[in-house]
PDB file of C-alpha atoms in Angstrom:
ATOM      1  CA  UNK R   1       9.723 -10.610 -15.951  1.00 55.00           C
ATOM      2  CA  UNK R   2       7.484  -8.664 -18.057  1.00 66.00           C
ATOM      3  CA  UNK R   3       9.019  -7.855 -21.338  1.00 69.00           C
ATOM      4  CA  UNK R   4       9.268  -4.647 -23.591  1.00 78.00           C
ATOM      5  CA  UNK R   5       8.695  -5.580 -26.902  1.00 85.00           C
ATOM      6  CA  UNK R   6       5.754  -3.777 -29.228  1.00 87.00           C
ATOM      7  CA  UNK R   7       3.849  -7.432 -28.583  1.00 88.00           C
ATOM      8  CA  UNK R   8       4.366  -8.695 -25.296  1.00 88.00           C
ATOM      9  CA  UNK R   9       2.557  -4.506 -24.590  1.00 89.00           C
ATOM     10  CA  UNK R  10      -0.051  -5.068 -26.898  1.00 91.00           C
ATOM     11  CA  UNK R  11      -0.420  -8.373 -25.187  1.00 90.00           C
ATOM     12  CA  UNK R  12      -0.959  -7.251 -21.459  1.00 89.00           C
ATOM     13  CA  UNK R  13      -2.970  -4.195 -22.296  1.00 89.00           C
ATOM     14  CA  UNK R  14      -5.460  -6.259 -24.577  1.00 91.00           C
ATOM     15  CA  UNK R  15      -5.369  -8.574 -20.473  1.00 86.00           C
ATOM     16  CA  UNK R  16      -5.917  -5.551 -18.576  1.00 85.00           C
ATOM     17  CA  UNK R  17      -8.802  -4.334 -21.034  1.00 89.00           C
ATOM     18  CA  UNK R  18     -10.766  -7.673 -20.280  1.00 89.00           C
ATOM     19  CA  UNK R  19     -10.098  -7.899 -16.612  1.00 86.00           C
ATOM     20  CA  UNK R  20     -11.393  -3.912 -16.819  1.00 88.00           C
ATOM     21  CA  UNK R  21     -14.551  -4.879 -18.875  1.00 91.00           C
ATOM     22  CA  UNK R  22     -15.403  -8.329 -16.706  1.00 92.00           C
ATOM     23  CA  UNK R  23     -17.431  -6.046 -14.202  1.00 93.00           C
ATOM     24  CA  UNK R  24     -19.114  -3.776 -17.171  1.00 93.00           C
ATOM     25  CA  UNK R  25     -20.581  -6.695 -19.044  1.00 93.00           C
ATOM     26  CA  UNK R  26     -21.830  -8.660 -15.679  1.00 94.00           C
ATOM     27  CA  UNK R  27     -24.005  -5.997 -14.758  1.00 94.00           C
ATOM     28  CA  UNK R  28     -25.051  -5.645 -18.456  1.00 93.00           C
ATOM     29  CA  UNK R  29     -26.027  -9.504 -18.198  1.00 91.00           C
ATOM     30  CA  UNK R  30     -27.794  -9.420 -15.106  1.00 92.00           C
ATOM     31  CA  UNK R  31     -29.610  -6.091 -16.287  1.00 92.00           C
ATOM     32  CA  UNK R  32     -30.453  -7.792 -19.327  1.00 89.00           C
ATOM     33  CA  UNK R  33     -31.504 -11.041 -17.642  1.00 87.00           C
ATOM     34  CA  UNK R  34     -33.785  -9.620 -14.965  1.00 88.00           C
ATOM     35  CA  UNK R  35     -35.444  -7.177 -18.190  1.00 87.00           C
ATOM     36  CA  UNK R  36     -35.691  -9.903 -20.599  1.00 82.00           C
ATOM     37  CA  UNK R  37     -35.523 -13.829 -18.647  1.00 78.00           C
ATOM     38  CA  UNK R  38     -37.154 -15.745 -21.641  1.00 73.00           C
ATOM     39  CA  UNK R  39     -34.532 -14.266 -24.197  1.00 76.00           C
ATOM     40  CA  UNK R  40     -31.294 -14.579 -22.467  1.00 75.00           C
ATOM     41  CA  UNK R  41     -30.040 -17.108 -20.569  1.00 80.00           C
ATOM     42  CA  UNK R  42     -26.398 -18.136 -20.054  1.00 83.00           C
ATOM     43  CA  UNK R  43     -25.278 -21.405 -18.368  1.00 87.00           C
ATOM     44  CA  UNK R  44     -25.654 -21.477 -14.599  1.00 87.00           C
ATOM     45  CA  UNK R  45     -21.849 -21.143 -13.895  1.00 89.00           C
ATOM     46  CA  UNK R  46     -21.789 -18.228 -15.743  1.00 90.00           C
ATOM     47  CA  UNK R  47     -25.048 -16.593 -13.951  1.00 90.00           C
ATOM     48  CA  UNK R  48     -23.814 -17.212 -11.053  1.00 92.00           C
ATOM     49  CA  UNK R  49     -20.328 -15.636 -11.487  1.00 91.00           C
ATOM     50  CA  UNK R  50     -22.143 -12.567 -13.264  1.00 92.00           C
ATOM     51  CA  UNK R  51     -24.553 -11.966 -10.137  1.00 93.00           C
ATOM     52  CA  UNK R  52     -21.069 -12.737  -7.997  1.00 92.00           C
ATOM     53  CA  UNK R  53     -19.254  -9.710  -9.692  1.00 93.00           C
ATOM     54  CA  UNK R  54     -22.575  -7.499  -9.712  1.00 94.00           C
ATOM     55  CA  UNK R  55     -22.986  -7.692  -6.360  1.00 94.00           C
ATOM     56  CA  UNK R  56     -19.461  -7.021  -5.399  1.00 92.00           C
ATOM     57  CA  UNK R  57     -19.554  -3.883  -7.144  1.00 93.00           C
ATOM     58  CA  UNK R  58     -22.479  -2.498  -5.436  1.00 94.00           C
ATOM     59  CA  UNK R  59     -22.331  -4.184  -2.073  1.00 93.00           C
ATOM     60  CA  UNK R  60     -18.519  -3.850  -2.031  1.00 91.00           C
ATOM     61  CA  UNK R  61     -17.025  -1.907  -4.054  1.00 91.00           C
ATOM     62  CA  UNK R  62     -19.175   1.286  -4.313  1.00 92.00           C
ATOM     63  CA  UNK R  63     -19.670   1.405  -0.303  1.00 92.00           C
ATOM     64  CA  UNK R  64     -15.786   1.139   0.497  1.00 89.00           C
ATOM     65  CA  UNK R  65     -14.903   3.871  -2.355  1.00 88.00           C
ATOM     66  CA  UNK R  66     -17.549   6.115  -0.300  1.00 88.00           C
ATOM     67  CA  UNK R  67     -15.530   5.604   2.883  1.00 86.00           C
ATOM     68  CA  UNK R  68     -12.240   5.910   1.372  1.00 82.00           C
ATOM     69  CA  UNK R  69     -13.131   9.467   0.203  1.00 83.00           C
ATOM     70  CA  UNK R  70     -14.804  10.392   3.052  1.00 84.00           C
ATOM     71  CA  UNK R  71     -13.408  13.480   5.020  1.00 81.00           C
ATOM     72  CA  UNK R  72     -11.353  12.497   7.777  1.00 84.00           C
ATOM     73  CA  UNK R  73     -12.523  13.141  11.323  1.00 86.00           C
ATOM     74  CA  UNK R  74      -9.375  15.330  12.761  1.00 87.00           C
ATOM     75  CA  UNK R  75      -8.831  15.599  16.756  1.00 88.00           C
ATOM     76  CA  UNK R  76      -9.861  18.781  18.268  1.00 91.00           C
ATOM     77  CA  UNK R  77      -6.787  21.897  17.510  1.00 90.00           C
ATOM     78  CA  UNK R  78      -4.217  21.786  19.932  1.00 92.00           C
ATOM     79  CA  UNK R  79      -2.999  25.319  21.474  1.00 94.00           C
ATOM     80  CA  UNK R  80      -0.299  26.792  20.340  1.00 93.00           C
ATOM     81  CA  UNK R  81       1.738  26.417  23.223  1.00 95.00           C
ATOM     82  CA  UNK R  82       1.010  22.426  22.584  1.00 95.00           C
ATOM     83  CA  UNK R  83       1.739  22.530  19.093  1.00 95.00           C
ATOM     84  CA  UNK R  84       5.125  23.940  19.244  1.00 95.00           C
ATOM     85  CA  UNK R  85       6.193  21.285  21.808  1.00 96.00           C
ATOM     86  CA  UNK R  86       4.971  18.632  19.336  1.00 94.00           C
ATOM     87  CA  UNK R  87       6.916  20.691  16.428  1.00 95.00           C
ATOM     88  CA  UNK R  88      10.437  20.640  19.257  1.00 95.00           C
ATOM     89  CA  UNK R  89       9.545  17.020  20.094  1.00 95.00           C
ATOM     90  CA  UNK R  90       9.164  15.498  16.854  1.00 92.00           C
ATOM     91  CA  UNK R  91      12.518  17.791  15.664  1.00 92.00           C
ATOM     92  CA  UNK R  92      14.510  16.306  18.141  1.00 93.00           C
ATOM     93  CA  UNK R  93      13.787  12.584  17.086  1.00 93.00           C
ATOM     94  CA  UNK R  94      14.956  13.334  13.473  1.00 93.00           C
ATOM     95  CA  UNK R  95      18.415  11.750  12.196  1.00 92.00           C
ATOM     96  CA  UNK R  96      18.468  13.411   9.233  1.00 94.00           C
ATOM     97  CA  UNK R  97      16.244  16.419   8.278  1.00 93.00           C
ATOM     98  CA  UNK R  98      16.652  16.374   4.927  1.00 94.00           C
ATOM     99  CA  UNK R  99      15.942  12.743   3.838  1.00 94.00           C
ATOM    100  CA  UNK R 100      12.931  12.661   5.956  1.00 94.00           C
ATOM    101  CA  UNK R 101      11.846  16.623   4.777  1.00 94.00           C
ATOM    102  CA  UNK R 102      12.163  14.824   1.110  1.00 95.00           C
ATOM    103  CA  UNK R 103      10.204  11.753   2.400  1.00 95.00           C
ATOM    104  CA  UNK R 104       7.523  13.306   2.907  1.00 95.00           C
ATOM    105  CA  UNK R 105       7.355  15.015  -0.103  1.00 96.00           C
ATOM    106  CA  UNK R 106       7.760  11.505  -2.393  1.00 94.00           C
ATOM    107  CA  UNK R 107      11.679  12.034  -2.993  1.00 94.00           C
ATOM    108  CA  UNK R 108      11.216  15.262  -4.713  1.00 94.00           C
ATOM    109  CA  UNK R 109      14.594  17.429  -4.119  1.00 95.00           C
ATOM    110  CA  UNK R 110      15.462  20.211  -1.517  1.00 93.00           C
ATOM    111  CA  UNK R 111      15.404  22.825  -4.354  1.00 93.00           C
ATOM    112  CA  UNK R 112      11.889  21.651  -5.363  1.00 95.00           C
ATOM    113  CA  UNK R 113      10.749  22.042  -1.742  1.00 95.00           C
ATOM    114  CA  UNK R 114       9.699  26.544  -1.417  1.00 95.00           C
ATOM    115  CA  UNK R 115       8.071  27.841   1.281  1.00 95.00           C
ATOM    116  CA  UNK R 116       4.605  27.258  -0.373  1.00 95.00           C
ATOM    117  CA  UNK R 117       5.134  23.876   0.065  1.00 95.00           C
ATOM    118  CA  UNK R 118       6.232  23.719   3.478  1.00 95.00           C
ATOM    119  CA  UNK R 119       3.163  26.134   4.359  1.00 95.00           C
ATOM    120  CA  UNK R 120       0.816  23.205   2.906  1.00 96.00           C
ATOM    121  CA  UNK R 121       2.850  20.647   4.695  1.00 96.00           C
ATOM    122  CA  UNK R 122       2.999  22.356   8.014  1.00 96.00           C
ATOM    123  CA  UNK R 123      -0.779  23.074   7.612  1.00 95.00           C
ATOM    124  CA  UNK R 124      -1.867  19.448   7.312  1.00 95.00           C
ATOM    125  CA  UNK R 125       0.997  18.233  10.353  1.00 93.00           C
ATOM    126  CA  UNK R 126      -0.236  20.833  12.805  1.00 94.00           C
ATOM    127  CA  UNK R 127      -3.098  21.968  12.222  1.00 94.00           C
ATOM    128  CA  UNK R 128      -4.960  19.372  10.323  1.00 93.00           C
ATOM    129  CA  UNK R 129      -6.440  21.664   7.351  1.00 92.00           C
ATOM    130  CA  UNK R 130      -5.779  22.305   3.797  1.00 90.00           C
ATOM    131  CA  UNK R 131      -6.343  26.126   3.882  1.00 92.00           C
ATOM    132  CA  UNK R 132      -2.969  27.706   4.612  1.00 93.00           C
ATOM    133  CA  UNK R 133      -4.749  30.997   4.875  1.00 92.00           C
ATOM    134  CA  UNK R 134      -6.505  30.477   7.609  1.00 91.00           C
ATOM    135  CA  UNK R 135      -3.288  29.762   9.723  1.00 93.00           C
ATOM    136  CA  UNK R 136      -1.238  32.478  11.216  1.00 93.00           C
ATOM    137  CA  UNK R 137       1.210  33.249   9.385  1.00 93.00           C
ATOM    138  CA  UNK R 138       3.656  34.500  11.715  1.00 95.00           C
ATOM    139  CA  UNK R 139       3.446  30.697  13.348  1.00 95.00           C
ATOM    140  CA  UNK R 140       4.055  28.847  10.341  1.00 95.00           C
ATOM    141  CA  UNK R 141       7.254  31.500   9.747  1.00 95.00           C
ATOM    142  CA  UNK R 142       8.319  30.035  13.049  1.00 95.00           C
ATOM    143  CA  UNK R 143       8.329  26.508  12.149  1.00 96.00           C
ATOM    144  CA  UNK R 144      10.008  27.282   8.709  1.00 95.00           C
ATOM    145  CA  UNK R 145      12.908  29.173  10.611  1.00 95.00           C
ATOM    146  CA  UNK R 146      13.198  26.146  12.775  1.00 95.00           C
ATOM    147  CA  UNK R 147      13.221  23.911   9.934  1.00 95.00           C
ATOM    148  CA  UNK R 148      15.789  25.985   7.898  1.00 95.00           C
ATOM    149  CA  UNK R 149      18.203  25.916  10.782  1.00 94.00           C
ATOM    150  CA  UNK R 150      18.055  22.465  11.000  1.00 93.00           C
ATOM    151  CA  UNK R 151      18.876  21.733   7.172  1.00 93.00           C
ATOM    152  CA  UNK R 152      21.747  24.903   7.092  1.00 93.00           C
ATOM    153  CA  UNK R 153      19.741  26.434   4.545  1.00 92.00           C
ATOM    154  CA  UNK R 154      17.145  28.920   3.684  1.00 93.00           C
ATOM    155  CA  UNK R 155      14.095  28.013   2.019  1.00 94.00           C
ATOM    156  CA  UNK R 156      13.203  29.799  -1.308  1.00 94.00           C
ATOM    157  CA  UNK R 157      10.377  31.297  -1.520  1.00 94.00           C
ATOM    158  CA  UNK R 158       7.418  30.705  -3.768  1.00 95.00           C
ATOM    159  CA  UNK R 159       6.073  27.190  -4.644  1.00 95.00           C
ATOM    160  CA  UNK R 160       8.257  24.454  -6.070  1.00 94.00           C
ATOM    161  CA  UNK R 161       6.825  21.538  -7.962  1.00 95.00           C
ATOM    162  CA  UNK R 162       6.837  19.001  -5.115  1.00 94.00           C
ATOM    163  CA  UNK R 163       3.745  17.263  -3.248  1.00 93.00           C
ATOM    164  CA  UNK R 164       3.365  16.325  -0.330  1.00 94.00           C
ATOM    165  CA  UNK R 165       1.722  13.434   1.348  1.00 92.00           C
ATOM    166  CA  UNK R 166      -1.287  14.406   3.240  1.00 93.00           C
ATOM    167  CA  UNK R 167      -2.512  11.209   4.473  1.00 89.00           C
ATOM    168  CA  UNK R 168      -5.819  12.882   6.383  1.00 89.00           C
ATOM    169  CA  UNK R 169      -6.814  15.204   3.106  1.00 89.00           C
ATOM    170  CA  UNK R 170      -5.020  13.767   0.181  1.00 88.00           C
ATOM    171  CA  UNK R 171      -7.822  12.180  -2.341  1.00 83.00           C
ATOM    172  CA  UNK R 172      -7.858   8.853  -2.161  1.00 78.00           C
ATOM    173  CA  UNK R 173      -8.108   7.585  -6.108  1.00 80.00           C
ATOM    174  CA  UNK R 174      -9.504   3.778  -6.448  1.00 81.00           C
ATOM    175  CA  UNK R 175      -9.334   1.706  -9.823  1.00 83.00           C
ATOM    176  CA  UNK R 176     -11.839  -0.871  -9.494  1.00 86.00           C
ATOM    177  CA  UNK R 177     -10.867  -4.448 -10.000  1.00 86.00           C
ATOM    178  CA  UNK R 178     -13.559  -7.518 -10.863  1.00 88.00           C
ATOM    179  CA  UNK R 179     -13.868 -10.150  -7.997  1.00 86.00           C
ATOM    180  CA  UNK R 180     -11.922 -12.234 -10.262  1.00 84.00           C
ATOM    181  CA  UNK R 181      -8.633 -10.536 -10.155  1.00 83.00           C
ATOM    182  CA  UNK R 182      -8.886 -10.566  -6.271  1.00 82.00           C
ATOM    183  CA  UNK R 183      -9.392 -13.988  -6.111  1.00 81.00           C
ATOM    184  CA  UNK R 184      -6.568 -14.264  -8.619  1.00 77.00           C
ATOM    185  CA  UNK R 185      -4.054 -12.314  -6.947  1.00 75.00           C
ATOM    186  CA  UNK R 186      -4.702 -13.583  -3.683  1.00 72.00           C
ATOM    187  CA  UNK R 187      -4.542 -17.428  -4.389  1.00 63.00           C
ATOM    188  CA  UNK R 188      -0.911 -17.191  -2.786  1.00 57.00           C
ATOM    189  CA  UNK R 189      -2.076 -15.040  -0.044  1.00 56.00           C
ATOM    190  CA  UNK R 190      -4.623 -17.963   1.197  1.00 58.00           C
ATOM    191  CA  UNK R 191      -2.304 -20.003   3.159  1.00 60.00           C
ATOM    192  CA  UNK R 192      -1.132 -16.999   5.044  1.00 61.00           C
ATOM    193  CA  UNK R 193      -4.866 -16.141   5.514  1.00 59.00           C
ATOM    194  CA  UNK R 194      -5.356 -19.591   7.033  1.00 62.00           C
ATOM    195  CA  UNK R 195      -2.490 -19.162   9.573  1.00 60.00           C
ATOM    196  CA  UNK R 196      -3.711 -15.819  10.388  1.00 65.00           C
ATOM    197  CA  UNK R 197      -6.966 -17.368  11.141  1.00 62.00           C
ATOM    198  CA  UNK R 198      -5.308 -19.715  13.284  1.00 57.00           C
ATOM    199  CA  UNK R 199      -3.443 -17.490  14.848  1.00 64.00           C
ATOM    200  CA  UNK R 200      -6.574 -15.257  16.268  1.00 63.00           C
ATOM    201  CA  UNK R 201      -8.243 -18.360  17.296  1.00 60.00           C
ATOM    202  CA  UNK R 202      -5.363 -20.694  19.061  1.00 58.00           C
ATOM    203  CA  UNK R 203      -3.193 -17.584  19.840  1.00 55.00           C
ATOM    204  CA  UNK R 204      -0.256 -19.261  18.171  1.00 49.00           C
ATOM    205  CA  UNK R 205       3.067 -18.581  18.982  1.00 47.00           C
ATOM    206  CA  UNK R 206       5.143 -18.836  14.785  1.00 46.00           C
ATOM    207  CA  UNK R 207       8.683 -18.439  14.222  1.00 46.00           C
ATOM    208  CA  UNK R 208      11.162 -19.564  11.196  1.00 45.00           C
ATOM    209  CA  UNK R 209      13.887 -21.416  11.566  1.00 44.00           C
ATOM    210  CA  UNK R 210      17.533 -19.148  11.384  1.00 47.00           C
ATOM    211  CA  UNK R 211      19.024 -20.306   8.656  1.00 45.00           C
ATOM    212  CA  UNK R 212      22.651 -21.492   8.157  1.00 45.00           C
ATOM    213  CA  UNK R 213      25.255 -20.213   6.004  1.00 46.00           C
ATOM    214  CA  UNK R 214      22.683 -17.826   4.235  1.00 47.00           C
ATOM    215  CA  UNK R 215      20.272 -20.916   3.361  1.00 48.00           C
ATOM    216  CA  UNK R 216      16.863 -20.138   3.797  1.00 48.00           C
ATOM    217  CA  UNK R 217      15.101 -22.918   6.199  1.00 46.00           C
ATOM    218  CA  UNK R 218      12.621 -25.409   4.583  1.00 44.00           C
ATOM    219  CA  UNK R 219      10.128 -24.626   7.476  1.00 45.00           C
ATOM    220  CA  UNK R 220       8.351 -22.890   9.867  1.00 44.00           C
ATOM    221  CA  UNK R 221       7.097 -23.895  13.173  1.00 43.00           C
ATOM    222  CA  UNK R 222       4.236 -23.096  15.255  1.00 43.00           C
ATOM    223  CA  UNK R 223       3.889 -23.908  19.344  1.00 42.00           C
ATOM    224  CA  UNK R 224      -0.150 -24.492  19.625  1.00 43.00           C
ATOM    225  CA  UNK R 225      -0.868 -25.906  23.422  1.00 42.00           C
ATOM    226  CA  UNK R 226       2.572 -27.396  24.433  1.00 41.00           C
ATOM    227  CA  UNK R 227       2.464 -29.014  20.797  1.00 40.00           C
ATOM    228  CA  UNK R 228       3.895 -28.401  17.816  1.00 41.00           C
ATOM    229  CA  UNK R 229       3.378 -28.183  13.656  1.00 41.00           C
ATOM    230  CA  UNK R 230       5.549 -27.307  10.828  1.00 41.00           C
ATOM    231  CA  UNK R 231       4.668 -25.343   7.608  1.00 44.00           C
ATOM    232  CA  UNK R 232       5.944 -25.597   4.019  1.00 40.00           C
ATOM    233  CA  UNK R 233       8.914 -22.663   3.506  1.00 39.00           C
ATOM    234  CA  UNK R 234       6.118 -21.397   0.592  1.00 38.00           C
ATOM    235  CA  UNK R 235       4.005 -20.014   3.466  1.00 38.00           C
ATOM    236  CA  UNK R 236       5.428 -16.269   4.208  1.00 38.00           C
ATOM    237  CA  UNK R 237       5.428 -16.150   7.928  1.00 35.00           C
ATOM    238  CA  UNK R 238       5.281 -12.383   9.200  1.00 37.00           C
TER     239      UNK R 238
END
C-alpha cells in the first residue's frame, strides 16, 4: 500500500519526476552525441539504452499518439426509420435505465443529467457527430420523451455538469512513459505473454483447476496434442 504521509509523497513524486525525465535526457544524449562524438561518450550500456528510449519515442510513441487522435471513420447515417428501431431495440434490452443512463455518463447523478446532455449523448449514439445542431431537433425530442418515460421522470432542461463518454469523438489524452517503465510494469505480464504465444501457435486448450472449499488451486493445466502441462498458480490464466 502506498502511504500518505508528507514523505512517502515527496518520495513517489521525486520517482515519477525521473521516470518522466528518462526519455527527455536520452534524446538530449543522443543529440549531443551525434553533434559532438569526440566530447561525450557514455559507457556502451548506457548508449545503447539512450538510443533504445530515443527510438521508442519517435518510432513508437509519436506514431501511435497520431493514431489515437485520429478522427474516427463512422459508418455511413442510417435512416431514420432505421435509427429509431435501433433506439426501440437497444431500449428494450435495458434492465435498468437509470444505472446504465448514469453509466454512460461516468456515475454522474440523474439531476446532473439536462437535456443538453442527453442531446450530446444522443448525437454521438445515433448519429455519430458532435454537432447537436445539425440534428433535427424534433427527433432527438423523440428519443428524450422515450427516455423520460422509461426513467418516470422528466428531464430538466438546460445543461447539467455531467460528461459523457463518447468513445468515437472523445479526445484521446496520452502521458508518455520511457521504455523502461513498460518493461517494468510488464515483467509480471511476461509469462502470460508466453502462454498467449503458445496459445496462437499450438491452439491450446487452458483451464484452472475449481478449487475446494474456497482454496485457490496451485495450478493450471493446458491439453496441447492429447498431452498435457501444468503452470505455476502465479501465471493469471484468462
Amino acid at each position: 500500500m502506498i502511504g500518505t504521509s508528507t514523505r512517502e509523497y515527496i518520495f513517489i513524486r521525486a520517482c515519477i519526476f525521473l521516470l518522466r525525465a528518462i526519455t527527455p535526457a536520452c534524446i538530449s544524449y543522443c543529440a549531443l552525441r551525434f553533434l559532438s562524438p569526440a566530447r561525450l561518450r557514455a559507457p556502451v550500456a548506457l548508449e545503447l539504452w539512450a538510443a533504445c528510449e530515443t527510438l521508442f519515442f519517435f518510432f513508437f510513441y509519436i506514431p501511435r499518439k497520431q493514431h489515437l487522435q485520429a478522427a474516427a471513420v463512422h459508418p455511413p447515417l442510417a435512416s431514420r426509420k432505421e435509427r429509431r428501431l435501433l433506439f426501440d431495440r437497444c431500449s428494450s434490452n435495458i434492465p435498468d435505465h437509470a444505472r446504465y443512463l448514469r453509466g454512460w455518463f461516468m456515475g454522474a447523478p440523474l439531476s446532473e443529467i439536462k437535456r443538453d446532455n442527453l442531446n450530446e449523448f444522443l448525437a454521438w449514439a445515433f448519429f455519430n457527430t458532435g454537432h447537436v445542431n445539425t440534428i433535427d431537433p424534433d427527433e432527438l425530442d423523440e428519443y428524450i420523451r422515450e427516455i423520460e418515460k422509461q426513467l418516470g421522470r422528466e428531464v430538466e432542461p438546460g445543461r447539467g455538469n455531467a460528461r459523457c463518454v463518447r468513445l468515437t469523438i472523445d479526445k484521446v489524452d496520452m502521458s508518455h512513459r520511457s521504455l523502461l517503465w513498460y518493461m517494468v510494469s510488464t515483467k509480471s505480464a511476461l509469462p502470460q505473454a508466453a502462454i498467449d504465444a503458445l496459445n496462437r501457435l499450438f491452439r491450446l486448450s487452458i483451464f484452472s483447476l475449481p478449487s475446494v472449499c474456497g482454496t485457490p488451486t496451485s495450478t493450471t493445466t493446458a491439453f496441447l496434442s492429447g498431452s498435457t502441462f501444468r503452470c505455476s498458480h502465479s501465471v493469471p490464466m484468462i
